[in-house]
Every structure is written in structure tokens, then in C-alpha cells.
Amino acid sequence: MDVEKVFHMNGGLGDNSYAQNSSLQKKASDMVKHITLKTLEETYISTTPKSLGIADLGCSSGQNTLSNIRDMVETIDKTTGKLPNTPPPEFRIHLNDLPTNDFNATFKILPDFHQALNHQRRHRSPNHDSSVYIAGYPGTFYGRLFPDKCLHFIYSSYSLHWLSKVPPGLYDKNGKSINKGSLYISESSSPQVSKAYFDQFQEDFSMFLRSRSKELLGGGRMVLILLGRRDRSHVDRGNSFLWELLSRSFATLVSQGEVKQEQVDGYDSHFYAPSRDELEEEVKKDGCFKMELFEMFEIERNSGAYMSHGTAVARTVRAIQESMISHHFGEEILDNLFENYGKLIDEEMGIEDIKPISFITVLRKL
């Protein structure tokens, strides 16, 4: 399966869209927003460019992306207001995701967004006028996206745990998966499965760092937020929990005759949650960045009045994984699969409060 051509968040504004089911990602990014904005402010103060280049890698679609832009512009405007004889810079905002992403859903709301943003900026700084330019850059971030040294700041939230492809090491010489019955690394997985995922992570993340080192100016910074593991153990309860339950949801469909076991055995995820050590080792090997900050955090479960936590998580995962699952199995299984999935999450969370962990790290270009 060609991940770059198939994988995307659900577009539009419907009930199963990413735009309507990304509150967990928003909650997480808001928890560490003070770090993101402080890093951006420090980067700007150290260079005070007249034209500030910012990229959001893996931006997806919907209001989360524009909310981040609004916060960044407001932060820099307030910062320039404290600096003597320093007008606000123009902003070059580059929105990146895979070509299959629904960029149109974001572009359709840009006119209203620009109007509201410019009104707020004129109110904050009536004596200065600068523009905010927003453009889409479709393509994989596991490779070059932008010209040399054109960016000051890169932001990526909940994207880098998605690999460029399903690790080829998961398949034998006949093209059969060696990780049967599991969608990810589990307690029953062989060491070969763990190695296949780790090898693909190393290849991808090193390419990511090499590419960004060419696109960032010296002293530029990256803020990266992603799912991770507490230690080097490849079977981490936090990050594998949701994959285990999705595997069990597929097993239920197999028992009901809705899908065949061979189909499930042939489906593997292109996900990898690294440990802190694994991230640090790749940064050191690359040699172009310094890790200035690293923090681990957990997201509290949703307690909404309209749906259970399990349902909320299932809808979020569906908005992310539907394109891949429907491509492999067909669309007709989706409703039953994710209904079972939500129930399983609620059942398991009633027994044990399991919280996948997230990382935020700040890398500075040397």
C-alpha cells in the first residue's frame, strides 16, 4: 500500500471528519502551547527578521491549524510591541501535509480567518501594517519541501509518529506479514517485528532531520509533538493499548464473518512511537540540531456529556485511520468496527486508567 497516496485524515466537516474529531489533539497541543509560543518568541527575538518563515508540518485540515496560526501571529505582534522601533514582520506560513489531505477545507475558511485576524492586528498595532501569507505545500515531510534556509520556525503536532511506509521488514520473501494477528508491536510479536519498526523509524527520522537542517536558517527552531514510549521496551502499555484494542475489534469482525483472518493478517500499521533515547540518538547522529528541551506529558481522558471517552477516542482514531482501513478492507466494515472499538476502550478504561504518553521537544539548528 502506498501510504503517501492513500493515507489522510478524513476531510470535510461531517460527523466522521478530522475537523469534527480532533479535540484530543487540540487538548494536547494546548497543554504545551506555552512552550511552543515561548520558543517561537525566542527565535524571533534572536533574529528579528522582516519576513518570518513558519511551517506547520502535518497540518491536516480544520480549525486546529488556523488556531495555531492565530496564536503565533498574536505572540509575535505582542513581542514586537515591546521592542523599540521594531514593526511587526510579515508572516510566511507554509501548511504541509500529504497530497491527499483536504487542503480545500482549510482554504475555504481562510477569507473569514484573514478578515478576523487583520481586524485583531489593526486593533493591537494601528500604526503598523504587515501581511500574513498562507500557502499549502503538499508532500511528505520525509524529504525536502522548501528552498534552502527559508524558514525560521517549524511546528509539527502529532504527525511524526506516522512512518513514511509500513516497514518492509514486516514481510517475508513471499510478501506475507510476519506479524499475524496484530496491527502493531505486541507482547506476542517477534524481535524481528520490533526491529522492522525501529529500522523504519531511524530511516525516516534521519531523513526528516537532514531535510529540515537545509530548510532552516541557523538558530531556527523546531517544536515537535508526538506520541512516544516511556523507555526502550518496544511493548509499552501506553502507546500499544489502542492498537491492541483495534486488533481485538477486528477479531470480533472475523468471528462474525464480516472479514477474513487473512485480510487482518495482511494489515499492518505505519505507526511508531519512539522512546526519548531513540529520538536523542538520531539527533546526535545528524549533528545539525541541539535538543534544547524535552518533556513528557499525559492527556486526561475526555469526560463529555454527549459521548463516552471510548466513543470519543474511537471517532478520533476513525478520522485518522479510515482511509487506510477502507482501502484494505472496504468501507462497509467501518461502522461496526469502530462501534466495537469504542465499547472495548470504555470497558478496559473502567478496569485500568491507561494514558498514552506524548513528547514535546525543541530542536535548535546549529
Tab-separated table of C-alpha atoms in Angstrom:
chain	number	residue	atom	x	y	z
A	1	MET	CA	0.000	0.000	0.000
A	2	ASP	CA	1.370	3.394	-0.996
A	3	VAL	CA	0.948	5.389	2.221
A	4	GLU	CA	1.632	8.718	0.536
A	5	LYS	CA	-1.242	8.177	-1.917
A	6	VAL	CA	-3.750	6.604	0.489
A	7	PHE	CA	-3.201	7.984	3.992
A	8	HIS	CA	-5.053	11.133	5.027
A	9	MET	CA	-7.277	12.438	7.779
A	10	ASN	CA	-10.980	12.403	6.933
A	11	GLY	CA	-11.755	15.636	5.121
A	12	GLY	CA	-14.780	17.906	5.131
A	13	LEU	CA	-16.896	18.855	8.127
A	14	GLY	CA	-19.052	15.736	8.529
A	15	ASP	CA	-19.596	13.628	11.654
A	16	ASN	CA	-16.566	11.426	10.901
A	17	SER	CA	-14.294	14.228	9.684
A	18	TYR	CA	-10.997	15.071	11.331
A	19	ALA	CA	-12.204	18.652	11.733
A	20	GLN	CA	-15.030	17.407	13.986
A	21	ASN	CA	-12.953	14.743	15.778
A	22	SER	CA	-9.608	16.290	16.663
A	23	SER	CA	-10.400	17.655	20.120
A	24	LEU	CA	-7.905	15.260	21.743
A	25	GLN	CA	-5.096	16.595	19.556
A	26	LYS	CA	-6.191	20.172	20.318
A	27	LYS	CA	-6.264	19.402	24.032
A	28	ALA	CA	-2.730	18.023	23.890
A	29	SER	CA	-1.265	20.890	21.858
A	30	ASP	CA	-2.937	23.393	24.186
A	31	MET	CA	-1.296	21.712	27.191
A	32	VAL	CA	2.138	22.587	25.826
A	33	LYS	CA	1.203	25.718	23.879
A	34	HIS	CA	3.202	27.884	26.299
A	35	ILE	CA	6.347	26.016	25.230
A	36	THR	CA	5.554	26.379	21.525
A	37	LEU	CA	4.886	30.111	21.734
A	38	LYS	CA	7.839	30.837	24.012
A	39	THR	CA	10.132	29.010	21.595
A	40	LEU	CA	8.742	30.987	18.663
A	41	GLU	CA	9.186	34.251	20.571
A	42	GLU	CA	12.797	33.455	21.481
A	43	THR	CA	13.545	32.503	17.881
A	44	TYR	CA	12.108	35.758	16.588
A	45	ILE	CA	13.895	37.955	19.166
A	46	SER	CA	17.251	36.408	18.286
A	47	THR	CA	16.896	37.387	14.615
A	48	THR	CA	14.028	39.970	14.285
A	49	PRO	CA	13.535	39.245	10.564
A	50	LYS	CA	11.346	41.481	8.440
A	51	SER	CA	9.817	38.357	6.887
A	52	LEU	CA	9.209	35.467	9.285
A	53	GLY	CA	9.030	31.970	7.757
A	54	ILE	CA	6.962	29.382	9.650
A	55	ALA	CA	5.987	25.858	8.580
A	56	ASP	CA	3.335	23.571	10.068
A	57	LEU	CA	4.238	20.030	9.041
A	58	GLY	CA	1.378	17.535	9.044
A	59	CYS	CA	-1.129	20.356	9.449
A	60	SER	CA	-4.180	18.286	8.428
A	61	SER	CA	-7.357	20.340	7.971
A	62	GLY	CA	-9.845	22.275	10.057
A	63	GLN	CA	-9.790	24.905	12.762
A	64	ASN	CA	-6.854	23.466	14.760
A	65	THR	CA	-4.420	24.619	12.080
A	66	LEU	CA	-5.783	28.168	11.911
A	67	SER	CA	-5.968	28.393	15.693
A	68	ASN	CA	-2.220	27.693	15.848
A	69	ILE	CA	-1.519	30.391	13.252
A	70	ARG	CA	-3.616	32.933	15.146
A	71	ASP	CA	-1.716	32.229	18.382
A	72	MET	CA	1.665	32.514	16.661
A	73	VAL	CA	0.847	35.808	14.931
A	74	GLU	CA	-0.562	37.267	18.148
A	75	THR	CA	2.552	36.244	20.087
A	76	ILE	CA	4.939	37.907	17.629
A	77	ASP	CA	2.782	41.044	17.378
A	78	LYS	CA	2.843	41.423	21.158
A	79	THR	CA	6.575	40.778	21.212
A	80	THR	CA	7.339	43.462	18.625
A	81	GLY	CA	5.188	45.865	20.635
A	82	LYS	CA	7.736	45.565	23.454
A	83	LEU	CA	10.757	46.085	21.212
A	84	PRO	CA	11.863	49.648	20.366
A	85	ASN	CA	11.474	50.718	16.728
A	86	THR	CA	10.509	47.222	15.606
A	87	PRO	CA	7.423	46.917	13.404
A	88	PRO	CA	5.669	43.555	13.134
A	89	PRO	CA	7.178	41.294	10.456
A	90	GLU	CA	5.297	39.872	7.524
A	91	PHE	CA	4.412	36.222	8.056
A	92	ARG	CA	5.041	33.445	5.534
A	93	ILE	CA	3.002	30.469	6.771
A	94	HIS	CA	3.588	27.163	4.974
A	95	LEU	CA	0.937	24.473	5.593
A	96	ASN	CA	2.204	20.997	4.769
A	97	ASP	CA	0.582	17.584	4.616
A	98	LEU	CA	0.329	14.675	2.213
A	99	PRO	CA	-1.242	15.402	-1.204
A	100	THR	CA	-4.415	13.512	-0.228
A	101	ASN	CA	-5.081	15.940	2.644
A	102	ASP	CA	-8.225	18.081	2.357
A	103	PHE	CA	-6.483	21.442	1.951
A	104	ASN	CA	-9.685	22.865	0.477
A	105	ALA	CA	-11.448	22.568	3.831
A	106	THR	CA	-8.827	24.943	5.248
A	107	PHE	CA	-8.651	27.275	2.259
A	108	LYS	CA	-12.441	27.759	2.234
A	109	ILE	CA	-12.334	29.361	5.673
A	110	LEU	CA	-9.209	31.424	5.010
A	111	PRO	CA	-11.011	34.604	3.826
A	112	ASP	CA	-13.027	34.888	7.050
A	113	PHE	CA	-9.950	33.951	9.058
A	114	HIS	CA	-7.839	36.632	7.358
A	115	GLN	CA	-10.515	39.248	7.932
A	116	ALA	CA	-10.802	38.479	11.650
A	117	LEU	CA	-7.028	38.211	12.047
A	118	ASN	CA	-6.358	41.544	10.333
A	119	HIS	CA	-9.027	43.253	12.450
A	120	GLN	CA	-7.353	41.982	15.628
A	121	ARG	CA	-3.918	43.055	14.382
A	122	ARG	CA	-5.053	46.603	13.495
A	123	HIS	CA	-6.540	46.887	16.962
A	124	ARG	CA	-3.269	45.766	18.585
A	125	SER	CA	-0.973	47.844	16.390
A	126	PRO	CA	-2.854	50.596	14.496
A	127	ASN	CA	0.355	52.318	13.375
A	128	HIS	CA	1.842	49.292	11.646
A	129	ASP	CA	0.704	47.143	8.781
A	130	SER	CA	2.131	43.759	7.816
A	131	SER	CA	0.697	40.859	5.904
A	132	VAL	CA	0.112	37.205	6.699
A	133	TYR	CA	0.649	34.973	3.664
A	134	ILE	CA	-0.615	31.383	3.914
A	135	ALA	CA	0.172	28.694	1.340
A	136	GLY	CA	-0.242	24.928	1.047
A	137	TYR	CA	2.759	22.660	0.424
A	138	PRO	CA	1.518	19.114	-0.298
A	139	GLY	CA	4.112	16.372	0.050
A	140	THR	CA	5.776	14.068	2.540
A	141	PHE	CA	7.990	15.714	5.146
A	142	TYR	CA	10.310	12.707	4.876
A	143	GLY	CA	12.231	14.642	2.248
A	144	ARG	CA	12.767	18.220	1.074
A	145	LEU	CA	9.773	20.555	0.910
A	146	PHE	CA	11.160	24.118	0.901
A	147	PRO	CA	14.105	26.079	-0.516
A	148	ASP	CA	17.367	26.367	1.393
A	149	LYS	CA	17.370	28.499	4.535
A	150	CYS	CA	13.913	29.996	4.085
A	151	LEU	CA	12.391	29.086	7.469
A	152	HIS	CA	12.851	30.400	10.995
A	153	PHE	CA	10.415	28.122	12.832
A	154	ILE	CA	8.918	24.666	12.230
A	155	TYR	CA	5.989	23.198	14.116
A	156	SER	CA	4.725	19.622	13.879
A	157	SER	CA	1.999	18.228	16.130
A	158	TYR	CA	1.014	14.550	16.222
A	159	SER	CA	2.468	13.706	12.835
A	160	LEU	CA	5.956	12.301	13.295
A	161	HIS	CA	4.824	9.010	14.822
A	162	TRP	CA	3.419	8.175	11.358
A	163	LEU	CA	6.083	6.454	9.292
A	164	SER	CA	6.605	7.035	5.583
A	165	LYS	CA	5.506	3.466	4.884
A	166	VAL	CA	4.686	0.171	6.517
A	167	PRO	CA	8.105	-1.274	7.428
A	168	PRO	CA	9.183	-3.661	4.646
A	169	GLY	CA	10.888	-5.834	7.268
A	170	LEU	CA	7.436	-6.993	8.390
A	171	TYR	CA	7.110	-9.221	5.305
A	172	ASP	CA	8.783	-12.475	4.365
A	173	LYS	CA	10.176	-13.307	0.918
A	174	ASN	CA	6.680	-14.293	-0.229
A	175	GLY	CA	5.207	-10.957	0.796
A	176	LYS	CA	3.364	-12.389	3.821
A	177	SER	CA	3.283	-10.466	7.093
A	178	ILE	CA	5.315	-11.953	9.946
A	179	ASN	CA	3.187	-10.030	12.469
A	180	LYS	CA	-0.036	-12.032	12.100
A	181	GLY	CA	-2.969	-11.152	14.338
A	182	SER	CA	-1.526	-7.817	15.429
A	183	LEU	CA	-1.582	-4.379	13.848
A	184	TYR	CA	1.477	-3.113	15.718
A	185	ILE	CA	4.152	-4.313	18.139
A	186	SER	CA	2.557	-6.502	20.814
A	187	GLU	CA	3.696	-8.901	23.512
A	188	SER	CA	3.378	-11.765	21.027
A	189	SER	CA	5.445	-10.017	18.346
A	190	SER	CA	8.855	-11.424	17.484
A	191	PRO	CA	12.053	-9.362	17.892
A	192	GLN	CA	12.114	-9.154	14.092
A	193	VAL	CA	8.867	-7.129	14.182
A	194	SER	CA	10.280	-4.667	16.722
A	195	LYS	CA	13.450	-4.319	14.650
A	196	ALA	CA	11.467	-3.689	11.453
A	197	TYR	CA	9.612	-0.785	13.054
A	198	PHE	CA	12.729	0.652	14.660
A	199	ASP	CA	14.716	0.445	11.415
A	200	GLN	CA	11.984	2.317	9.537
A	201	PHE	CA	11.821	4.972	12.259
A	202	GLN	CA	15.584	5.506	12.051
A	203	GLU	CA	15.471	5.844	8.269
A	204	ASP	CA	12.535	8.255	8.346
A	205	PHE	CA	13.572	10.472	11.226
A	206	SER	CA	17.113	10.840	9.963
A	207	MET	CA	15.717	11.928	6.576
A	208	PHE	CA	13.389	14.363	8.349
A	209	LEU	CA	16.297	15.943	10.235
A	210	ARG	CA	18.539	16.167	7.152
A	211	SER	CA	15.803	17.864	5.159
A	212	ARG	CA	14.867	20.368	7.857
A	213	SER	CA	18.504	21.249	8.520
A	214	LYS	CA	18.753	22.550	4.954
A	215	GLU	CA	15.467	24.489	5.089
A	216	LEU	CA	16.000	26.205	8.447
A	217	LEU	CA	18.203	29.222	8.946
A	218	GLY	CA	20.939	28.984	11.565
A	219	GLY	CA	19.405	29.412	15.016
A	220	GLY	CA	15.990	28.392	13.708
A	221	ARG	CA	13.969	26.042	15.877
A	222	MET	CA	11.587	23.129	15.591
A	223	VAL	CA	8.837	22.224	18.060
A	224	LEU	CA	7.833	18.585	17.638
A	225	ILE	CA	4.903	16.955	19.459
A	226	LEU	CA	4.360	13.220	19.056
A	227	LEU	CA	3.297	10.038	20.793
A	228	GLY	CA	6.127	8.191	22.495
A	229	ARG	CA	7.232	5.406	24.833
A	230	ARG	CA	8.402	5.646	28.411
A	231	ASP	CA	11.530	3.567	27.796
A	232	ARG	CA	13.250	1.387	25.245
A	233	SER	CA	10.862	-1.520	25.766
A	234	HIS	CA	9.035	-1.888	22.482
A	235	VAL	CA	5.916	-3.193	24.236
A	236	ASP	CA	4.792	-0.090	26.087
A	237	ARG	CA	1.298	-0.344	27.572
A	238	GLY	CA	0.614	3.321	26.966
A	239	ASN	CA	1.199	3.503	23.231
A	240	SER	CA	0.255	-0.069	22.247
A	241	PHE	CA	-3.017	-0.137	24.201
A	242	LEU	CA	-5.179	1.413	21.483
A	243	TRP	CA	-3.632	-0.769	18.774
A	244	GLU	CA	-4.278	-3.908	20.837
A	245	LEU	CA	-7.935	-2.983	21.221
A	246	LEU	CA	-8.239	-2.222	17.496
A	247	SER	CA	-6.805	-5.682	16.801
A	248	ARG	CA	-9.448	-7.161	19.119
A	249	SER	CA	-12.148	-5.200	17.283
A	250	PHE	CA	-11.005	-6.777	14.031
A	251	ALA	CA	-11.022	-10.197	15.709
A	252	THR	CA	-14.691	-9.644	16.583
A	253	LEU	CA	-15.486	-8.948	12.933
A	254	VAL	CA	-13.616	-12.120	11.953
A	255	SER	CA	-15.715	-14.152	14.408
A	256	GLN	CA	-18.869	-12.604	12.902
A	257	GLY	CA	-17.755	-13.461	9.384
A	258	GLU	CA	-17.531	-9.830	8.245
A	259	VAL	CA	-13.830	-10.025	7.373
A	260	LYS	CA	-11.410	-12.861	6.767
A	261	GLN	CA	-8.494	-13.570	9.074
A	262	GLU	CA	-6.124	-13.446	6.090
A	263	GLN	CA	-7.166	-9.837	5.482
A	264	VAL	CA	-6.394	-8.906	9.074
A	265	ASP	CA	-3.069	-10.750	8.966
A	266	GLY	CA	-2.132	-8.700	5.895
A	267	TYR	CA	-2.842	-5.336	7.514
A	268	ASP	CA	-0.068	-3.589	9.465
A	269	SER	CA	0.150	-0.033	10.740
A	270	HIS	CA	2.758	2.527	9.682
A	271	PHE	CA	2.967	3.891	13.233
A	272	TYR	CA	5.939	4.056	15.579
A	273	ALA	CA	6.113	5.717	18.996
A	274	PRO	CA	9.827	6.241	19.778
A	275	SER	CA	11.454	6.488	23.188
A	276	ARG	CA	13.340	9.548	24.332
A	277	ASP	CA	16.664	7.746	23.895
A	278	GLU	CA	15.827	6.834	20.313
A	279	LEU	CA	14.981	10.439	19.462
A	280	GLU	CA	18.118	11.787	21.131
A	281	GLU	CA	20.357	9.272	19.370
A	282	GLU	CA	19.072	10.291	15.938
A	283	VAL	CA	19.508	13.991	16.765
A	284	LYS	CA	23.089	13.367	17.877
A	285	LYS	CA	23.875	11.282	14.788
A	286	ASP	CA	22.554	14.014	12.497
A	287	GLY	CA	24.696	16.640	14.235
A	288	CYS	CA	22.796	19.663	12.876
A	289	PHE	CA	20.495	20.225	15.845
A	290	LYS	CA	20.703	20.649	19.581
A	291	MET	CA	17.861	19.317	21.733
A	292	GLU	CA	17.075	22.322	23.923
A	293	LEU	CA	14.043	20.883	25.678
A	294	PHE	CA	12.298	17.564	26.138
A	295	GLU	CA	9.161	16.960	28.187
A	296	MET	CA	6.820	14.023	28.586
A	297	PHE	CA	3.127	14.543	29.319
A	298	GLU	CA	-0.177	12.687	29.505
A	299	ILE	CA	-3.635	13.731	28.325
A	300	GLU	CA	-6.514	13.362	30.746
A	301	ARG	CA	-9.471	11.403	29.414
A	302	ASN	CA	-12.429	13.242	27.912
A	303	SER	CA	-15.498	13.494	30.129
A	304	GLY	CA	-18.001	14.950	27.672
A	305	ALA	CA	-21.724	14.960	28.349
A	306	TYR	CA	-22.676	13.719	24.874
A	307	MET	CA	-20.472	10.669	24.405
A	308	SER	CA	-18.255	8.331	26.401
A	309	HIS	CA	-14.481	8.586	26.398
A	310	GLY	CA	-14.278	5.377	24.378
A	311	THR	CA	-16.605	6.727	21.728
A	312	ALA	CA	-14.633	9.975	21.519
A	313	VAL	CA	-11.353	8.086	21.092
A	314	ALA	CA	-12.885	5.705	18.537
A	315	ARG	CA	-14.163	8.625	16.470
A	316	THR	CA	-10.744	10.279	16.631
A	317	VAL	CA	-8.971	7.103	15.519
A	318	ARG	CA	-11.527	6.595	12.756
A	319	ALA	CA	-10.938	10.122	11.448
A	320	ILE	CA	-7.237	9.248	11.208
A	321	GLN	CA	-7.266	5.606	10.104
A	322	GLU	CA	-10.387	5.363	7.950
A	323	SER	CA	-8.562	5.994	4.669
A	324	MET	CA	-6.134	3.134	5.263
A	325	ILE	CA	-8.686	0.677	6.666
A	326	SER	CA	-11.309	1.276	3.968
A	327	HIS	CA	-8.637	0.926	1.256
A	328	HIS	CA	-7.663	-2.505	2.610
A	329	PHE	CA	-10.982	-3.901	3.882
A	330	GLY	CA	-13.687	-1.799	2.218
A	331	GLU	CA	-15.952	0.841	3.727
A	332	GLU	CA	-18.764	-1.490	4.801
A	333	ILE	CA	-16.983	-2.668	7.973
A	334	LEU	CA	-16.231	0.789	9.387
A	335	ASP	CA	-19.341	1.431	11.491
A	336	ASN	CA	-19.288	-1.962	13.249
A	337	LEU	CA	-15.512	-1.892	13.690
A	338	PHE	CA	-15.416	1.443	15.448
A	339	GLU	CA	-18.577	0.850	17.457
A	340	ASN	CA	-16.921	-2.273	18.888
A	341	TYR	CA	-13.707	-0.344	19.362
A	342	GLY	CA	-15.355	2.402	21.440
A	343	LYS	CA	-17.030	-0.175	23.677
A	344	LEU	CA	-13.753	-2.030	24.222
A	345	ILE	CA	-11.975	1.197	25.206
A	346	ASP	CA	-14.670	2.038	27.757
A	347	GLU	CA	-14.532	-1.494	29.188
A	348	GLU	CA	-10.754	-1.513	29.528
A	349	MET	CA	-10.553	2.026	30.867
A	350	GLY	CA	-13.092	1.023	33.534
A	351	ILE	CA	-10.578	-1.571	34.725
A	352	GLU	CA	-7.342	0.379	34.259
A	353	ASP	CA	-6.829	4.075	33.539
A	354	ILE	CA	-4.299	3.840	30.732
A	355	LYS	CA	-2.933	7.081	29.283
A	356	PRO	CA	-0.740	7.069	26.192
A	357	ILE	CA	2.131	9.476	26.683
A	358	SER	CA	3.212	12.321	24.444
A	359	PHE	CA	6.521	14.107	23.966
A	360	ILE	CA	7.306	17.700	23.155
A	361	THR	CA	10.843	18.519	22.120
A	362	VAL	CA	12.535	21.693	20.934
A	363	LEU	CA	15.425	21.383	18.461
A	364	ARG	CA	17.642	24.323	17.527
A	365	LYS	CA	19.549	24.443	14.236
A	366	LEU	CA	23.261	24.734	14.909
